[in-house]
mmCIF file of N, CA and C in Angstrom:
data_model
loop_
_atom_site.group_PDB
_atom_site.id
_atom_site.type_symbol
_atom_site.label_atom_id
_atom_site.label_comp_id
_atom_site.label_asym_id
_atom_site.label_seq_id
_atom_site.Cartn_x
_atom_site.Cartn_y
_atom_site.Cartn_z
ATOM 1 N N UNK A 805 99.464 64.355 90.184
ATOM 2 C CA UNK A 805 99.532 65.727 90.655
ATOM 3 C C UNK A 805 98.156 66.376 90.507
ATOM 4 N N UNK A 806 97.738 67.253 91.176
ATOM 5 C CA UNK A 806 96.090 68.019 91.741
ATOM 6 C C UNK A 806 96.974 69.289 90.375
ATOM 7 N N UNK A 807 95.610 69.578 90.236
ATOM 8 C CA UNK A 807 95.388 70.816 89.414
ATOM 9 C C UNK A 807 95.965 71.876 90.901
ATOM 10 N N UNK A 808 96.526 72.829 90.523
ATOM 11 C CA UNK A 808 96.566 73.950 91.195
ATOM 12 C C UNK A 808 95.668 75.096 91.335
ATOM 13 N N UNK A 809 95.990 75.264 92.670
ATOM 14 C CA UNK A 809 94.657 76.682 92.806
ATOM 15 C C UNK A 809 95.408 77.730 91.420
ATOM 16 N N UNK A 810 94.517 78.911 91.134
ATOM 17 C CA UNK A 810 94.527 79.355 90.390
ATOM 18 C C UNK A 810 95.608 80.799 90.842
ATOM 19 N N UNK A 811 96.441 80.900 90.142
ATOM 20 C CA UNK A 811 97.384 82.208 90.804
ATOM 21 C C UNK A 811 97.124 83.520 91.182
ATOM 22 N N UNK A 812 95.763 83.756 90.815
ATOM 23 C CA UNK A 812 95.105 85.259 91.373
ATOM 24 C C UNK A 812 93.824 84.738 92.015
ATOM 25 N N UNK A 813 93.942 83.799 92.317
ATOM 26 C CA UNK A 813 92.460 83.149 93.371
ATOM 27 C C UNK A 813 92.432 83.885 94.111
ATOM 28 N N UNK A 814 91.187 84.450 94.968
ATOM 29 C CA UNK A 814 91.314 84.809 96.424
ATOM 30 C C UNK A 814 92.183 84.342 97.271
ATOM 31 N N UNK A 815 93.176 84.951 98.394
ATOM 32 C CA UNK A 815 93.231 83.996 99.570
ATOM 33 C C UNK A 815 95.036 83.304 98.831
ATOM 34 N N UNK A 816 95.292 83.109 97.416
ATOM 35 C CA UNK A 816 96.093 82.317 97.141
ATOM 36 C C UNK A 816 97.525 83.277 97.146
ATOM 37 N N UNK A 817 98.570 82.251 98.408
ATOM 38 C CA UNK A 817 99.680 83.253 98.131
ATOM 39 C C UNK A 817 100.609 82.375 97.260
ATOM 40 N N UNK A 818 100.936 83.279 96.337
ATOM 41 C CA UNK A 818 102.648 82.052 95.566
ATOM 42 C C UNK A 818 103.812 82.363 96.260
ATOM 43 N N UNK A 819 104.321 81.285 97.143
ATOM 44 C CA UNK A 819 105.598 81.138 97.101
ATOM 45 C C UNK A 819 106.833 81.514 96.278
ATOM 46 N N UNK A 820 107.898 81.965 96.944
ATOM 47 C CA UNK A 820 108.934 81.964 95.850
ATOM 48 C C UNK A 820 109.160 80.472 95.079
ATOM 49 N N UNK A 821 108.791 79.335 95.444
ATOM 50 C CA UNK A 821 109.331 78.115 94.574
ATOM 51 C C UNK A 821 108.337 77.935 93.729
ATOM 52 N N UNK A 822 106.946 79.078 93.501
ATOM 53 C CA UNK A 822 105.876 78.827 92.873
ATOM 54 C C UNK A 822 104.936 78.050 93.689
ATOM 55 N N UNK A 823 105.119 77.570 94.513
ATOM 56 C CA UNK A 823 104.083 76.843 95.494
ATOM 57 C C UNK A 823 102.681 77.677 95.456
ATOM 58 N N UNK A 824 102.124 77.156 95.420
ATOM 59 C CA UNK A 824 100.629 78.115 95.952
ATOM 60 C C UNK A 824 100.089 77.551 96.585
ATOM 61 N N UNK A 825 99.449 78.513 98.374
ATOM 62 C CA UNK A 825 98.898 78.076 99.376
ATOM 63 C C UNK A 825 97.622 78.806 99.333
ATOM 64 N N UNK A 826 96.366 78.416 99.444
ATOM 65 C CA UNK A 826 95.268 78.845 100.044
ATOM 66 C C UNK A 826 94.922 79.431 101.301
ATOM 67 N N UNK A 827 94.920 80.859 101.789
ATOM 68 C CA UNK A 827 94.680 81.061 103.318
ATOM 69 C C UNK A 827 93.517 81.713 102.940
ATOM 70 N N UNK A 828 92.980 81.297 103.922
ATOM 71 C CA UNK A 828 91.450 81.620 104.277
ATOM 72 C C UNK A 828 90.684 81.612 105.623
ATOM 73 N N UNK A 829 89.719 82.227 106.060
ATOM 74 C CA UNK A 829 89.254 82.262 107.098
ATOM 75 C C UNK A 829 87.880 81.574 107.046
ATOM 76 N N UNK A 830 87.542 80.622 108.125
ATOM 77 C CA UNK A 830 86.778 79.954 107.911
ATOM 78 C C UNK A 830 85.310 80.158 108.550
ATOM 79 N N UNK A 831 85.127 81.350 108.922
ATOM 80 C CA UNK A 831 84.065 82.333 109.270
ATOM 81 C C UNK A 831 83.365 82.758 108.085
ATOM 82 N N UNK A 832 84.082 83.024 106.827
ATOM 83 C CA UNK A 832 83.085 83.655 105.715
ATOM 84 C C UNK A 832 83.386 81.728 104.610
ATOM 85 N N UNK A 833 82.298 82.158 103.798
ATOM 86 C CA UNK A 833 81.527 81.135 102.973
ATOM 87 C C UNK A 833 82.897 80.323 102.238
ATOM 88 N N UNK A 834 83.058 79.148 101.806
ATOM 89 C CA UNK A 834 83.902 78.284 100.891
ATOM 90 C C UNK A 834 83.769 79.197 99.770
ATOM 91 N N UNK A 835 85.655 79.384 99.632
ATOM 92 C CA UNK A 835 84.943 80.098 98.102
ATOM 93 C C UNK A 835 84.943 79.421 96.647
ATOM 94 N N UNK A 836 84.122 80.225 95.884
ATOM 95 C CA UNK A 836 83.918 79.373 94.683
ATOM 96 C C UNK A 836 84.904 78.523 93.979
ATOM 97 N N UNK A 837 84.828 77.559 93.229
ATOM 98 C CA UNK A 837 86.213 76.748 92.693
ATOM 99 C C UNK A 837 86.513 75.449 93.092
ATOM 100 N N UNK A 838 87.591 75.299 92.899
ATOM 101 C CA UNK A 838 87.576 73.688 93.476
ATOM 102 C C UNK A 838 88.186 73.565 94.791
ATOM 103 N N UNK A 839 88.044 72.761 95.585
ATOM 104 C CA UNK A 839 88.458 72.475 96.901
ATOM 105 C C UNK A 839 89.204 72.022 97.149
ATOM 106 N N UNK A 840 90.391 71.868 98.544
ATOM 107 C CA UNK A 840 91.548 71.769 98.473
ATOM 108 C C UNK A 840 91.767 70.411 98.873
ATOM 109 N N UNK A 841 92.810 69.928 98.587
ATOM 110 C CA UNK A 841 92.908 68.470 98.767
ATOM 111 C C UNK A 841 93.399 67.887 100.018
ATOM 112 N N UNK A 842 94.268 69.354 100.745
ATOM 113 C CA UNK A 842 94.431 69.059 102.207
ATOM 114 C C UNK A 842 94.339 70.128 102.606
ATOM 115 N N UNK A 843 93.980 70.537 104.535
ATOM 116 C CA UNK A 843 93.873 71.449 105.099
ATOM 117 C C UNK A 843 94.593 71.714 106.134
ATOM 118 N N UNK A 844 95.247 72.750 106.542
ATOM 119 C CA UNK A 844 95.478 72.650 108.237
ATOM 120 C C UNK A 844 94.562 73.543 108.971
ATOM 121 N N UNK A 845 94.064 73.086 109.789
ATOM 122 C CA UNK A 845 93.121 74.412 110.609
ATOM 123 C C UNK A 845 93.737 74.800 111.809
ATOM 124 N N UNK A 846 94.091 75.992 112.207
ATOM 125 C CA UNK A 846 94.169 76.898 113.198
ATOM 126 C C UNK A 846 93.460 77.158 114.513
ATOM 127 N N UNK A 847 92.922 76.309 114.919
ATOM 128 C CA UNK A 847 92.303 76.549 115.612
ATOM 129 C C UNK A 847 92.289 76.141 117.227
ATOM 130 N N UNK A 848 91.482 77.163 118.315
ATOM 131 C CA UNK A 848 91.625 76.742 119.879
ATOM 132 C C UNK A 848 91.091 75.691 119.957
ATOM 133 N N UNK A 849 90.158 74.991 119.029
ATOM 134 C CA UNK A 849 89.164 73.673 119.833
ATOM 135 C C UNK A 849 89.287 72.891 118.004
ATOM 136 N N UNK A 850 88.548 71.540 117.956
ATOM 137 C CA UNK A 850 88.860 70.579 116.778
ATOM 138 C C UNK A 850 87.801 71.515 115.700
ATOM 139 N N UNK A 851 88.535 70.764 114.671
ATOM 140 C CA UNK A 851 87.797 71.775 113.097
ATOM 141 C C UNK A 851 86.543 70.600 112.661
ATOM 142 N N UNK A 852 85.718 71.295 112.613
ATOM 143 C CA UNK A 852 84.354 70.270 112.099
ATOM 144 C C UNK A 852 84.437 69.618 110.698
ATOM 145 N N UNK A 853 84.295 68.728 110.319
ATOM 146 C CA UNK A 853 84.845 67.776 109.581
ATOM 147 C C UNK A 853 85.020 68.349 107.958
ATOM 148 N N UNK A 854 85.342 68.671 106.637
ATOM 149 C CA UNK A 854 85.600 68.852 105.908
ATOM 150 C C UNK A 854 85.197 67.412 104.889
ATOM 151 N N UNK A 855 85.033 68.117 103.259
ATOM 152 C CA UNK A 855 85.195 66.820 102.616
ATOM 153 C C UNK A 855 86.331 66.672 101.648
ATOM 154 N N UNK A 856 87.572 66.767 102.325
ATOM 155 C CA UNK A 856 88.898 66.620 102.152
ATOM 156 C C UNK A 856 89.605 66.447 103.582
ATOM 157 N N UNK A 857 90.986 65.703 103.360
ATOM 158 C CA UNK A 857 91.854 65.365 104.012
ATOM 159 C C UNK A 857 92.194 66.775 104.924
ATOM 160 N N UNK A 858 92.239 66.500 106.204
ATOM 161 C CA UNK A 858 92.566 67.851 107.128
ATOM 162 C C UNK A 858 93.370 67.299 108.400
ATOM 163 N N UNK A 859 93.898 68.469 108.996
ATOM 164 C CA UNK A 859 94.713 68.472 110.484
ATOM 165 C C UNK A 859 94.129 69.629 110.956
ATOM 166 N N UNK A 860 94.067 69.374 112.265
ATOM 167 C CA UNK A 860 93.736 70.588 113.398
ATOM 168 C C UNK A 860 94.763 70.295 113.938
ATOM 169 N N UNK A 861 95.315 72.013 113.887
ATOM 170 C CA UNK A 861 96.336 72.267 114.725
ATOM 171 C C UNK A 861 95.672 73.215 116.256
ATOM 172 N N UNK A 862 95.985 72.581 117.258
ATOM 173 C CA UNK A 862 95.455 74.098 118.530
ATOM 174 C C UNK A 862 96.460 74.960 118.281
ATOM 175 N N UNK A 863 95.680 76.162 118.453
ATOM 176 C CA UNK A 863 96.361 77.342 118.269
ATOM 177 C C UNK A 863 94.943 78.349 118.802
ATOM 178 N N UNK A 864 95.127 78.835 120.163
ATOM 179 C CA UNK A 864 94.184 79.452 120.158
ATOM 180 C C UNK A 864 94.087 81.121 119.461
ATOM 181 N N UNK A 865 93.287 81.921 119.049
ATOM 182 C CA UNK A 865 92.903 83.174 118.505
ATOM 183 C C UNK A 865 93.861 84.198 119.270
ATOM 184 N N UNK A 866 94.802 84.824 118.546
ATOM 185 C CA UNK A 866 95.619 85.824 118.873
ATOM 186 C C UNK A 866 96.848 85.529 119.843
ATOM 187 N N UNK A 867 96.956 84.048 119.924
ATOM 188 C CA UNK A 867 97.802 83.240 120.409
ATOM 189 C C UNK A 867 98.983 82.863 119.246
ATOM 190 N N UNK A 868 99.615 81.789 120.004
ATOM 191 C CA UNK A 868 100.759 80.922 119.061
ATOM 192 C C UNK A 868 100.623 79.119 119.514
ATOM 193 N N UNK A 869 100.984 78.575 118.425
ATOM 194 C CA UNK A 869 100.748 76.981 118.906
ATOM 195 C C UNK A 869 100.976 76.825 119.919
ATOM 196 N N UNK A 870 99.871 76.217 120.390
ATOM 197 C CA UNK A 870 99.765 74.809 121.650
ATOM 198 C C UNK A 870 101.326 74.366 121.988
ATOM 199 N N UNK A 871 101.801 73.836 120.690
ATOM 200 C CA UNK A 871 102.963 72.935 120.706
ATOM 201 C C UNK A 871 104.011 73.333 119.489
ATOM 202 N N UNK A 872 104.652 74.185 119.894
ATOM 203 C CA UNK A 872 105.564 74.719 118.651
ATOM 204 C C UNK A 872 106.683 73.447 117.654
ATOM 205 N N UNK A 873 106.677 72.287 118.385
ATOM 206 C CA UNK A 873 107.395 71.380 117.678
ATOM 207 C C UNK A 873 106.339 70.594 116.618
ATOM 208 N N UNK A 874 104.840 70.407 117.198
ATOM 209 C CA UNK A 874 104.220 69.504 116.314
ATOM 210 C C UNK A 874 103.587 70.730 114.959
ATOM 211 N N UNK A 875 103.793 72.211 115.678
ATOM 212 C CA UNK A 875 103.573 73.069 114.349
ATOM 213 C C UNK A 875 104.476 73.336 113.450
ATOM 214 N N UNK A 876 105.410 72.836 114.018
ATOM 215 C CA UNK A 876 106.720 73.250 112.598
ATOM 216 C C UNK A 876 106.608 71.814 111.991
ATOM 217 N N UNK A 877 106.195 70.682 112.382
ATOM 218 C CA UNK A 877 106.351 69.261 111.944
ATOM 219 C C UNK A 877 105.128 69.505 110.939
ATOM 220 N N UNK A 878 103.977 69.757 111.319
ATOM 221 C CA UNK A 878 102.528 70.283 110.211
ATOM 222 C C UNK A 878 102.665 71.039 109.453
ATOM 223 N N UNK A 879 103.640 72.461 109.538
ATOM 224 C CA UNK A 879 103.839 73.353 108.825
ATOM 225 C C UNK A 879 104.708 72.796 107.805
ATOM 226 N N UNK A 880 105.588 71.876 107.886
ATOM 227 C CA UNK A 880 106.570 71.388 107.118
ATOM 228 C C UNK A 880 105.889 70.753 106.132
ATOM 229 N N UNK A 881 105.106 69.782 106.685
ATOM 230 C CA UNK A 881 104.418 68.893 105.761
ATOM 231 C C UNK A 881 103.200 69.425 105.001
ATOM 232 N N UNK A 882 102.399 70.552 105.472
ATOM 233 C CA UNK A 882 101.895 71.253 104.242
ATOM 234 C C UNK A 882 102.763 72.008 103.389
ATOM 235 N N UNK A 883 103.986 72.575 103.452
ATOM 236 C CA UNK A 883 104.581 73.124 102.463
ATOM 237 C C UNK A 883 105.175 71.901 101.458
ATOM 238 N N UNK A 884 105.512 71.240 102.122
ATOM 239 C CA UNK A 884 105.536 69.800 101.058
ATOM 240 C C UNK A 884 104.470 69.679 100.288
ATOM 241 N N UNK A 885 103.584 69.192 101.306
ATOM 242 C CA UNK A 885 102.391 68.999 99.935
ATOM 243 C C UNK A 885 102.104 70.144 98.856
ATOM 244 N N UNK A 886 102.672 70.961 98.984
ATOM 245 C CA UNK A 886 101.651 72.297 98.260
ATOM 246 C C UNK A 886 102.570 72.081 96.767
ATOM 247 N N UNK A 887 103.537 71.390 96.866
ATOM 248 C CA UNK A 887 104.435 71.155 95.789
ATOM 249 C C UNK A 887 103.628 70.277 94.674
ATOM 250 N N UNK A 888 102.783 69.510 95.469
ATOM 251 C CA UNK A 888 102.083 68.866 94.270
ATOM 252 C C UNK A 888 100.411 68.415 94.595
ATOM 253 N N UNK A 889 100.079 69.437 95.693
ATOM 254 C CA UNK A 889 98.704 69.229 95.744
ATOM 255 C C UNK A 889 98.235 70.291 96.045
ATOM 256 N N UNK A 890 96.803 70.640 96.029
ATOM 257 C CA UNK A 890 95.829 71.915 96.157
ATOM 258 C C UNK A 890 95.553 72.472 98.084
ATOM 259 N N UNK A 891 96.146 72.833 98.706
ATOM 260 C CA UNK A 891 96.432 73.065 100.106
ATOM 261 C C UNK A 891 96.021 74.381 100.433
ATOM 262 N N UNK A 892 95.790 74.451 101.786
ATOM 263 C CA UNK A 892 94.915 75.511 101.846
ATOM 264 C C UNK A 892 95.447 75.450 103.823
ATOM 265 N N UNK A 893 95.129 77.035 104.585
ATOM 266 C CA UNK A 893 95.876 76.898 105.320
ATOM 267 C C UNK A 893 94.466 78.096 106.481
ATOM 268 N N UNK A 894 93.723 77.433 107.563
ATOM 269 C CA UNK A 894 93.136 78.490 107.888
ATOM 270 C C UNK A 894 92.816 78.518 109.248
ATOM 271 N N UNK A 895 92.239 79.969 110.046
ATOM 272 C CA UNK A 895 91.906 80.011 110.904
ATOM 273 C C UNK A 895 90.191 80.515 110.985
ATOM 274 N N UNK A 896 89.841 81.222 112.074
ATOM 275 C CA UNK A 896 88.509 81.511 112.041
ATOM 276 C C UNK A 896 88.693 83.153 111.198
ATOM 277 N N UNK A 897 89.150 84.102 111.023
ATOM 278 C CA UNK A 897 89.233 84.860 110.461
ATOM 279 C C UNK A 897 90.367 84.883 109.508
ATOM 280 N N UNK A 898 91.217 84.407 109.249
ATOM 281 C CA UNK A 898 92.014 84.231 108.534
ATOM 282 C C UNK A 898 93.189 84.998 108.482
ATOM 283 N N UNK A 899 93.273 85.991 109.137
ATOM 284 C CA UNK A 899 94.504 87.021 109.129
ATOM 285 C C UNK A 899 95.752 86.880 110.135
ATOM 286 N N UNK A 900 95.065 86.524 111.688
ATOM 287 C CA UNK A 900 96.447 86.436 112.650
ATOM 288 C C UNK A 900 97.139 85.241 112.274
ATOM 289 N N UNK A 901 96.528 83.739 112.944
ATOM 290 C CA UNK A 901 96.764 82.651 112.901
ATOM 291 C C UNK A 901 97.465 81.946 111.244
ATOM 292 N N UNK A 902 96.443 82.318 110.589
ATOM 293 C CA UNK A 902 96.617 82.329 109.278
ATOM 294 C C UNK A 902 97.713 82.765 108.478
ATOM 295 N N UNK A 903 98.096 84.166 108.229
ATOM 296 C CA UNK A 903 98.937 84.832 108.104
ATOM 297 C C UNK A 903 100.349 84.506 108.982
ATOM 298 N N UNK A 904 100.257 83.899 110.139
ATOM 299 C CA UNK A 904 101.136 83.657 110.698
ATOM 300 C C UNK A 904 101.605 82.443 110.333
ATOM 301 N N UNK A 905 101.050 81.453 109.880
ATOM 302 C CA UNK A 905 101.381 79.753 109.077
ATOM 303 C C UNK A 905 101.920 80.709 107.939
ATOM 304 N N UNK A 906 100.987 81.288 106.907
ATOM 305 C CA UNK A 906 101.647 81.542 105.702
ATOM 306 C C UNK A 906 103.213 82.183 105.845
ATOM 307 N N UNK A 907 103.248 82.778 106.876
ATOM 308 C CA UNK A 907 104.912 83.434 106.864
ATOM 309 C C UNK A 907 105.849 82.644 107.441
ATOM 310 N N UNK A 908 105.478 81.563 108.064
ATOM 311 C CA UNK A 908 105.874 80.298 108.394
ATOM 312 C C UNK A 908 106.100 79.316 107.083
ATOM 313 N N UNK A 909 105.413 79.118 105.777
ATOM 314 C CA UNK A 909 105.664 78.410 104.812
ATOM 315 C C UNK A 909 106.622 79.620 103.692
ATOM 316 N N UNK A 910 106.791 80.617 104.392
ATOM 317 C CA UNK A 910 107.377 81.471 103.313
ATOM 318 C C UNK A 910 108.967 81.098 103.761
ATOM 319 N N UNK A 911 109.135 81.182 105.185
ATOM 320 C CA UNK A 911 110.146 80.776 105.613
ATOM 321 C C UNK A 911 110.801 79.871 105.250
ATOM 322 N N UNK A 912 110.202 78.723 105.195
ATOM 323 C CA UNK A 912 110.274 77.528 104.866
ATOM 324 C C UNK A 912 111.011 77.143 103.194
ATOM 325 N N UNK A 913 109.906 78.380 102.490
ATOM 326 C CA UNK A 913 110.417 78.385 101.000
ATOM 327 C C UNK A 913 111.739 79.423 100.606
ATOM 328 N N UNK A 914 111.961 79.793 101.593
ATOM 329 C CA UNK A 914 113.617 80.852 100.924
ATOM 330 C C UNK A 914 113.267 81.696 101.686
ATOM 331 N N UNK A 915 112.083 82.508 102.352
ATOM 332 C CA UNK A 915 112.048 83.981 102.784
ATOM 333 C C UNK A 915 112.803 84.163 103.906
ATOM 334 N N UNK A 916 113.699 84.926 103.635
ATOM 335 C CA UNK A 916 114.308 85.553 105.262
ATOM 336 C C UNK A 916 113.589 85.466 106.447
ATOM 337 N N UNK A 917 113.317 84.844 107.370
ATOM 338 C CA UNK A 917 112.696 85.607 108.739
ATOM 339 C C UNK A 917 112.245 86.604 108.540
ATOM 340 N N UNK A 918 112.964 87.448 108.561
ATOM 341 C CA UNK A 918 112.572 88.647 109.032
ATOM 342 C C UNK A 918 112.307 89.892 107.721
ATOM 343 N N UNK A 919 111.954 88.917 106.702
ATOM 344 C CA UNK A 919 111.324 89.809 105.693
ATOM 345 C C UNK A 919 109.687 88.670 105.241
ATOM 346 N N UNK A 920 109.475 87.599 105.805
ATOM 347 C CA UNK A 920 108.313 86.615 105.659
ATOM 348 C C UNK A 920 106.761 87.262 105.875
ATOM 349 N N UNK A 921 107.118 88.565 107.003
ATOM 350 C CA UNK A 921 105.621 89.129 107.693
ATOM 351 C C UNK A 921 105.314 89.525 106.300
ATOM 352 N N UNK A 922 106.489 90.474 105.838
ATOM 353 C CA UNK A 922 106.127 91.609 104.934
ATOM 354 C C UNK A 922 105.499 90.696 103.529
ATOM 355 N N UNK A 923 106.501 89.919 103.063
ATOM 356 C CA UNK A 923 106.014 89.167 102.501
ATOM 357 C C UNK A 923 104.241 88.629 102.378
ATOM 358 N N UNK A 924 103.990 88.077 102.926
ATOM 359 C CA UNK A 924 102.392 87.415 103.366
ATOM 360 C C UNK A 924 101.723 88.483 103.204
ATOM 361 N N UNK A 925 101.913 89.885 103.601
ATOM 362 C CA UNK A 925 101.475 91.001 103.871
ATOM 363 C C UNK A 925 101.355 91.306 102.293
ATOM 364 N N UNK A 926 102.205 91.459 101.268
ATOM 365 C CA UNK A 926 101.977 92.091 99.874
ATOM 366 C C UNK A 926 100.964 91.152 99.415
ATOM 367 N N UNK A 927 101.446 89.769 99.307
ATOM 368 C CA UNK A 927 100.851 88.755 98.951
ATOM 369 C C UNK A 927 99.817 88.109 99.263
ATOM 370 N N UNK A 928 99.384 88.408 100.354
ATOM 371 C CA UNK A 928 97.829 87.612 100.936
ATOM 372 C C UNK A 928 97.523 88.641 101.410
ATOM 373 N N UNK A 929 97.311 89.113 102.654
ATOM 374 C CA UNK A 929 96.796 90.320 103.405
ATOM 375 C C UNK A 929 97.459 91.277 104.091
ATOM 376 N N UNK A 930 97.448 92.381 103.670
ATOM 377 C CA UNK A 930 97.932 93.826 104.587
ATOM 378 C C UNK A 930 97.926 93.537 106.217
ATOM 379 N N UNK A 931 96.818 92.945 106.760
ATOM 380 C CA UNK A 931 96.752 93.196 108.015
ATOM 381 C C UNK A 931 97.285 91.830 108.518
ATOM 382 N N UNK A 932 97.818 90.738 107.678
ATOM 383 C CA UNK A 932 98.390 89.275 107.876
ATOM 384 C C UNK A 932 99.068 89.426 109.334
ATOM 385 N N UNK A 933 99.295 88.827 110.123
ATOM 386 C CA UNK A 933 100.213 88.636 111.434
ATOM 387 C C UNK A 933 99.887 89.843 112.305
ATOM 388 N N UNK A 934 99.121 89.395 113.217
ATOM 389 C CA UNK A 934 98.456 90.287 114.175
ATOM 390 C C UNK A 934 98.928 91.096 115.222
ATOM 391 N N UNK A 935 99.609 89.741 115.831
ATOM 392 C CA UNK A 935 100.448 90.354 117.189
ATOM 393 C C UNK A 935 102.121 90.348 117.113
ATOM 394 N N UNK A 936 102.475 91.265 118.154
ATOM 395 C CA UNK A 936 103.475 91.442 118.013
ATOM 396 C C UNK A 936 104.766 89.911 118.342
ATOM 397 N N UNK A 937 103.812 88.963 119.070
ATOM 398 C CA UNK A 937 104.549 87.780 119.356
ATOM 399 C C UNK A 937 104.570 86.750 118.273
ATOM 400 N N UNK A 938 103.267 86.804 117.357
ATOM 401 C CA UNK A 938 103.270 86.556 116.407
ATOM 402 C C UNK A 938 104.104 86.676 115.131
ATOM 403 N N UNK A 939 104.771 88.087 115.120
ATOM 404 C CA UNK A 939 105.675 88.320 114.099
ATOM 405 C C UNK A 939 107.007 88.135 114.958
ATOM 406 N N UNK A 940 107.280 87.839 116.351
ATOM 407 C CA UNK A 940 108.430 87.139 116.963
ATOM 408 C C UNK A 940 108.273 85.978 116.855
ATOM 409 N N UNK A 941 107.216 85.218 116.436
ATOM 410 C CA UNK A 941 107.273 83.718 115.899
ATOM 411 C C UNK A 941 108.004 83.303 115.169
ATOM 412 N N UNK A 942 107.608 84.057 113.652
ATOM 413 C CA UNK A 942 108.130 84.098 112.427
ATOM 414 C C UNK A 942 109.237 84.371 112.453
ATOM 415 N N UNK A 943 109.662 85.346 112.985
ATOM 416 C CA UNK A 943 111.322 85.906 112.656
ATOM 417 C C UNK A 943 112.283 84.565 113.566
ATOM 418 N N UNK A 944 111.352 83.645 114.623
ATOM 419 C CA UNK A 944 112.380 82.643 115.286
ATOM 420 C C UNK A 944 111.910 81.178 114.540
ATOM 421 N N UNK A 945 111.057 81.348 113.511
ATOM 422 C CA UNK A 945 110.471 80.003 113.011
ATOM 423 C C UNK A 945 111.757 79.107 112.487
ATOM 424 N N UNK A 946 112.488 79.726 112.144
ATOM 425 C CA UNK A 946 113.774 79.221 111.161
ATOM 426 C C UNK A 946 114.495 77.929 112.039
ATOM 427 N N UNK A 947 114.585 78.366 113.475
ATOM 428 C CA UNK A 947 115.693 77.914 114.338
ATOM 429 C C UNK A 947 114.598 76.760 115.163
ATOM 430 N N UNK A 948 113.066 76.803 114.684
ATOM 431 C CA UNK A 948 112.306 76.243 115.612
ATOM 432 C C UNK A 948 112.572 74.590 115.091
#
């Protein structure tokens, strides 16, 4: 088992099962600490290589996945891992895309649909989940 990110890290939201995910935007600097052992990136075009284990997911900026089946299949399997490894979850700014996975792994961990935005929102960022189709993601992630 990976050491865990630290529970008031930047960026780190805890799950109700205690999970802790890393969201971050990958526009401002790596932040200090140790690095995560897997990644998913958010992004419209491929993520430039990392020195840890990663997935690029397409998802273009203020959009929703490319492919909503292979994002609930990625989303699944980072909330798995986060159970026993250091995971981290990002886009280029970190708030739409971003925020929108994290309320997607909240889902995943017990959160209602339709209390997951708010969620991410206390817990990682106020301005988490951007668009309004975005938080119709989340509230249909359950059934996806």
């Amino acid at each position: 088992m990976t050491e865990p990110w630290e529970p008031t890290g930047a960026g780190v939201l805890r799950l109700p099962s205690g999970r802790l995910v890393r969201g971050r935007g990958l526009r401002h600097p790596l932040p200090d600490g140790p690095t995560p052992t897997y990644g998913v990136y958010l992004l419209g075009k491929p993520t430039p290589a990392t020195g840890w284990e990663g997935r690029w997911l397409r998802w273009p900026d203020f959009r929703l996945p490319g492919d909503r089946t292979e994002a609930a299949a990625v989303l699944t399997d980072l909330w798995r891992r986060a159970a026993t490894e250091r995971v981290e979850v990002a886009c280029w700014g970190g708030r739409g895309r971003t925020g929108t996975a994290l309320a997607c792994l909240a889902v995943l961990d017990g959160v209602p649909p339709d209390e997951a935005v708010a969620y991410v929102r206390r817990g990682y960022d106020r301005h988490a989940v951007e668009t309004p189709w975005q938080r119709r993601y989340v509230r249909r992630f359950a059934a996806g």
